[in-house]
XYZ file of C-alpha atoms in Angstrom:
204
model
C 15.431 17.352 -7.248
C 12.431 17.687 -9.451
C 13.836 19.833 -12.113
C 15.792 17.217 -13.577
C 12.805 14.359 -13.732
C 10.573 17.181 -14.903
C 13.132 18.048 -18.068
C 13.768 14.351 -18.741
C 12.259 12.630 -21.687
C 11.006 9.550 -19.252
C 8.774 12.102 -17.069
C 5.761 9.825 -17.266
C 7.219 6.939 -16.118
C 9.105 8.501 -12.790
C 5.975 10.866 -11.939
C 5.783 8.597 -8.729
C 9.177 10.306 -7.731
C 7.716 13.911 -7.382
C 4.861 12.052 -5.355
C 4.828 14.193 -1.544
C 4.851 13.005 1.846
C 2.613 14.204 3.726
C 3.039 14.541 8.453
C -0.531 15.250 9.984
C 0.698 15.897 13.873
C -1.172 16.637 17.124
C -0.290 15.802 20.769
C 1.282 12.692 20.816
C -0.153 11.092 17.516
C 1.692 11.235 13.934
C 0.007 9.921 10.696
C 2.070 9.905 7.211
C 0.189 9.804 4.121
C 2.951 8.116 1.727
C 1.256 8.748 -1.369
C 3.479 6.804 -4.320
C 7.184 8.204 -2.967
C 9.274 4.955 -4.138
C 12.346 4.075 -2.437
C 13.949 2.272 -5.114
C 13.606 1.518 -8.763
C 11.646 -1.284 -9.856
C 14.240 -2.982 -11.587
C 14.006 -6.332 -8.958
C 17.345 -7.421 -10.515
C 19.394 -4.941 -8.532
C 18.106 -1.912 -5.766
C 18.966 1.318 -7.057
C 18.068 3.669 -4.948
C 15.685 6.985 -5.698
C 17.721 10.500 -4.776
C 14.430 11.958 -4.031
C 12.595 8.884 -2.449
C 12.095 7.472 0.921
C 15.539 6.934 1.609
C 16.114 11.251 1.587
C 12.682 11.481 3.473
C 13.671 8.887 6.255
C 17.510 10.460 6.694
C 16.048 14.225 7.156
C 13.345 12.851 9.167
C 13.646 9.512 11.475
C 10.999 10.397 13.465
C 8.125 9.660 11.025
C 8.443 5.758 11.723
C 7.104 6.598 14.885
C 3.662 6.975 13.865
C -0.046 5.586 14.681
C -1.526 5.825 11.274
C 0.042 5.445 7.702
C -1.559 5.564 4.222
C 1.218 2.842 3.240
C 3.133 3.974 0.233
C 2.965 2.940 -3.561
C 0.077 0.620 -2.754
C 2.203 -1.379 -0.813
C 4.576 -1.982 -3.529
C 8.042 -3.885 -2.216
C 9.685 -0.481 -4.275
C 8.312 1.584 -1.935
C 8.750 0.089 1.587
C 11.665 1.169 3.859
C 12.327 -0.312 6.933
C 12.438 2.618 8.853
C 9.482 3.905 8.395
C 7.393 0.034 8.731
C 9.675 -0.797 11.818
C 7.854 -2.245 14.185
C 6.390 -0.804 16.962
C 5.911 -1.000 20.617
C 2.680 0.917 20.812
C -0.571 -1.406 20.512
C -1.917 -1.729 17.178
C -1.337 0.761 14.595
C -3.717 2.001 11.364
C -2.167 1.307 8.236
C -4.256 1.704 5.503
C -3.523 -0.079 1.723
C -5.358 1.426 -1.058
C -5.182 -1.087 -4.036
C -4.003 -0.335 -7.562
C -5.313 -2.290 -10.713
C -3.869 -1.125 -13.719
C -4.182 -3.566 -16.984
C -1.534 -6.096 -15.794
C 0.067 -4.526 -12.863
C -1.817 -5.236 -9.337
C -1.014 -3.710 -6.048
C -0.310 -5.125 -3.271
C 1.215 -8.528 -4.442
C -0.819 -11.192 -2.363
C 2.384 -13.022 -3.317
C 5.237 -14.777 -0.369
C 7.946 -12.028 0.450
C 5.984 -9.562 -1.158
C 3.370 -6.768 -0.825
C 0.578 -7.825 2.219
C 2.628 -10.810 3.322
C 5.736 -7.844 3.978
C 4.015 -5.502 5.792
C 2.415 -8.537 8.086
C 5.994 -8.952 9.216
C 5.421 -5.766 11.557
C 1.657 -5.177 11.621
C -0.441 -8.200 11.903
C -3.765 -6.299 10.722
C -4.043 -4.341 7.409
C -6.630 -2.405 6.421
C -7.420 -2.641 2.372
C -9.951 -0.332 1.346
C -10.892 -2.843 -1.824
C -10.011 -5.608 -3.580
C -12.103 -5.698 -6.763
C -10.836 -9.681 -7.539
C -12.707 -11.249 -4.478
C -16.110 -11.010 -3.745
C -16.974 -8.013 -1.685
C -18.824 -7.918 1.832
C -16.028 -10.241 3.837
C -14.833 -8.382 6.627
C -11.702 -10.346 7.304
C -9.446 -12.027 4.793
C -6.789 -13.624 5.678
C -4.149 -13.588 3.209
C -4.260 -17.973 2.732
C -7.940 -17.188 1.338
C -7.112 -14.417 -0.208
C -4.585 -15.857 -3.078
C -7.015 -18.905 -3.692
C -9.525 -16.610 -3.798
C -8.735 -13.966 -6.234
C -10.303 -13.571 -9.333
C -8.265 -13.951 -12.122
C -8.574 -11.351 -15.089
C -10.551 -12.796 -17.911
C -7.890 -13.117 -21.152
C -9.191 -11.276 -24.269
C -9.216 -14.229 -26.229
C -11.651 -16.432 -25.268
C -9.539 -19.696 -26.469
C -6.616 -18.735 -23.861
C -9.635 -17.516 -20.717
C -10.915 -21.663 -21.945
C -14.242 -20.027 -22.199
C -14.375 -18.740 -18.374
C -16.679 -15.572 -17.986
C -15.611 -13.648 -15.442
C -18.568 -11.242 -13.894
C -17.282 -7.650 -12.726
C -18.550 -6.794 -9.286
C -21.730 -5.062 -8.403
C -21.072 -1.321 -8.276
C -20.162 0.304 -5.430
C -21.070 3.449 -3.788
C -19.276 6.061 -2.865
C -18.109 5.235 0.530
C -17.865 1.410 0.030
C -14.069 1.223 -0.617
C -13.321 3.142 2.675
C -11.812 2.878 5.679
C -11.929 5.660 8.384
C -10.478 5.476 11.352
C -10.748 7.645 14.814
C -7.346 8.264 17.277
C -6.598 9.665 20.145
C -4.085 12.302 21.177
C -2.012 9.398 22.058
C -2.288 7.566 19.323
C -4.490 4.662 19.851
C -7.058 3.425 17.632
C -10.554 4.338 19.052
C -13.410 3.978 16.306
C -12.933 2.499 12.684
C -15.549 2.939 9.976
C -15.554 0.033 7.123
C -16.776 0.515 3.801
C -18.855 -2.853 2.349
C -15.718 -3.521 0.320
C -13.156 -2.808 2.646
C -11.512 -5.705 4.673
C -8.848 -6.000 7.647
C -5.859 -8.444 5.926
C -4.611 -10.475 8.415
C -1.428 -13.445 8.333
């Protein structure tokens, strides 16, 4: 599979494809680090689907949707979400973890309806987001309402179109500040959680 993206002339742009999955197993506890693996293309008009993404993964192995702790894929990008592996589940609470992604125009997760955080509350009521660099850090629980009228919008590089609005960057963090960590069992439920000062639980 990865000879042909790697000898294409659009390498850069499909790099998430070669992205791995990684299974960290023991007794009866399963957590999948997703990294970017896409499931489809992001072409919202029509789903084409990725030979080498999460629709390969989840065929060869069913089994990982039965897990206590995933580092949700893509940064919770729609493109990256199958169903089988963000089923719900019948265990109590699971850890899934959303690391955000701000790049110029392009933010991860969408805080928008049908999308991003407000999918993956349709099968795990409690998210944990190790930053979100638009609202003001410290807030321990956001809930996604307060969220979206709380973001920060990016200030526009002409001053004329931003009407004059300065927008101050956050204080810097430290190193462990945008961090969750989070302690299972052999069985697979939740006992410790460590929260960075800019991390936050995302709730409905």
């Amino acid at each position: 599979m990865a000879r042909p993206l790697l000898q294409g002339s659009d390498v850069a742009k499909r790099a998430n494809e070669l992205s791995a999955v990684l299974e960290i197993q023991w007794g009866g506890t399963r957590v999948i680090l997703g990294g970017d693996l896409p499931r489809v293309e992001t072409n919202r008009q029509r789903e084409v689907p990725i030979p080498s993404g999460w629709e390969l993964v989840m065929q060869q192995r069913p089994e990982l949707g039965e897990h206590a702790g995933l580092k949700v894929p893509h940064h919770a990008s729609w493109a990256a979400m199958h169903l089988s592996l963000m089923r719900p589940a019948p265990a109590p609470r699971r850890a899934w973890v959303v690391t955000p992604l701000h790049n110029g125009s392009n933010h991860l997760p969408s805080l928008d309806v049908n999308d991003g955080l407000d999918l993956l509350h349709l099968t795990e009521p409690c998210v944990m987001v190790t930053r979100e660099p638009r609202v003001a850090a410290g807030c321990a629980v956001w809930s996604l309402p307060a969220l979206r009228s709380s973001v920060r919008r990016p200030a526009a590089a002409n001053p004329l179109v931003a009407r004059g609005k300065v927008l101050t960057p956050n204080a810097p963090l430290a190193p462990l500040d945008a961090t969750w960590a989070v302690a299972l069992d052999d069985a697979g439920s939740i006992v410790a959680r460590y929260r960075g000062a800019a991390a936050f639980d995302a709730v409905p």
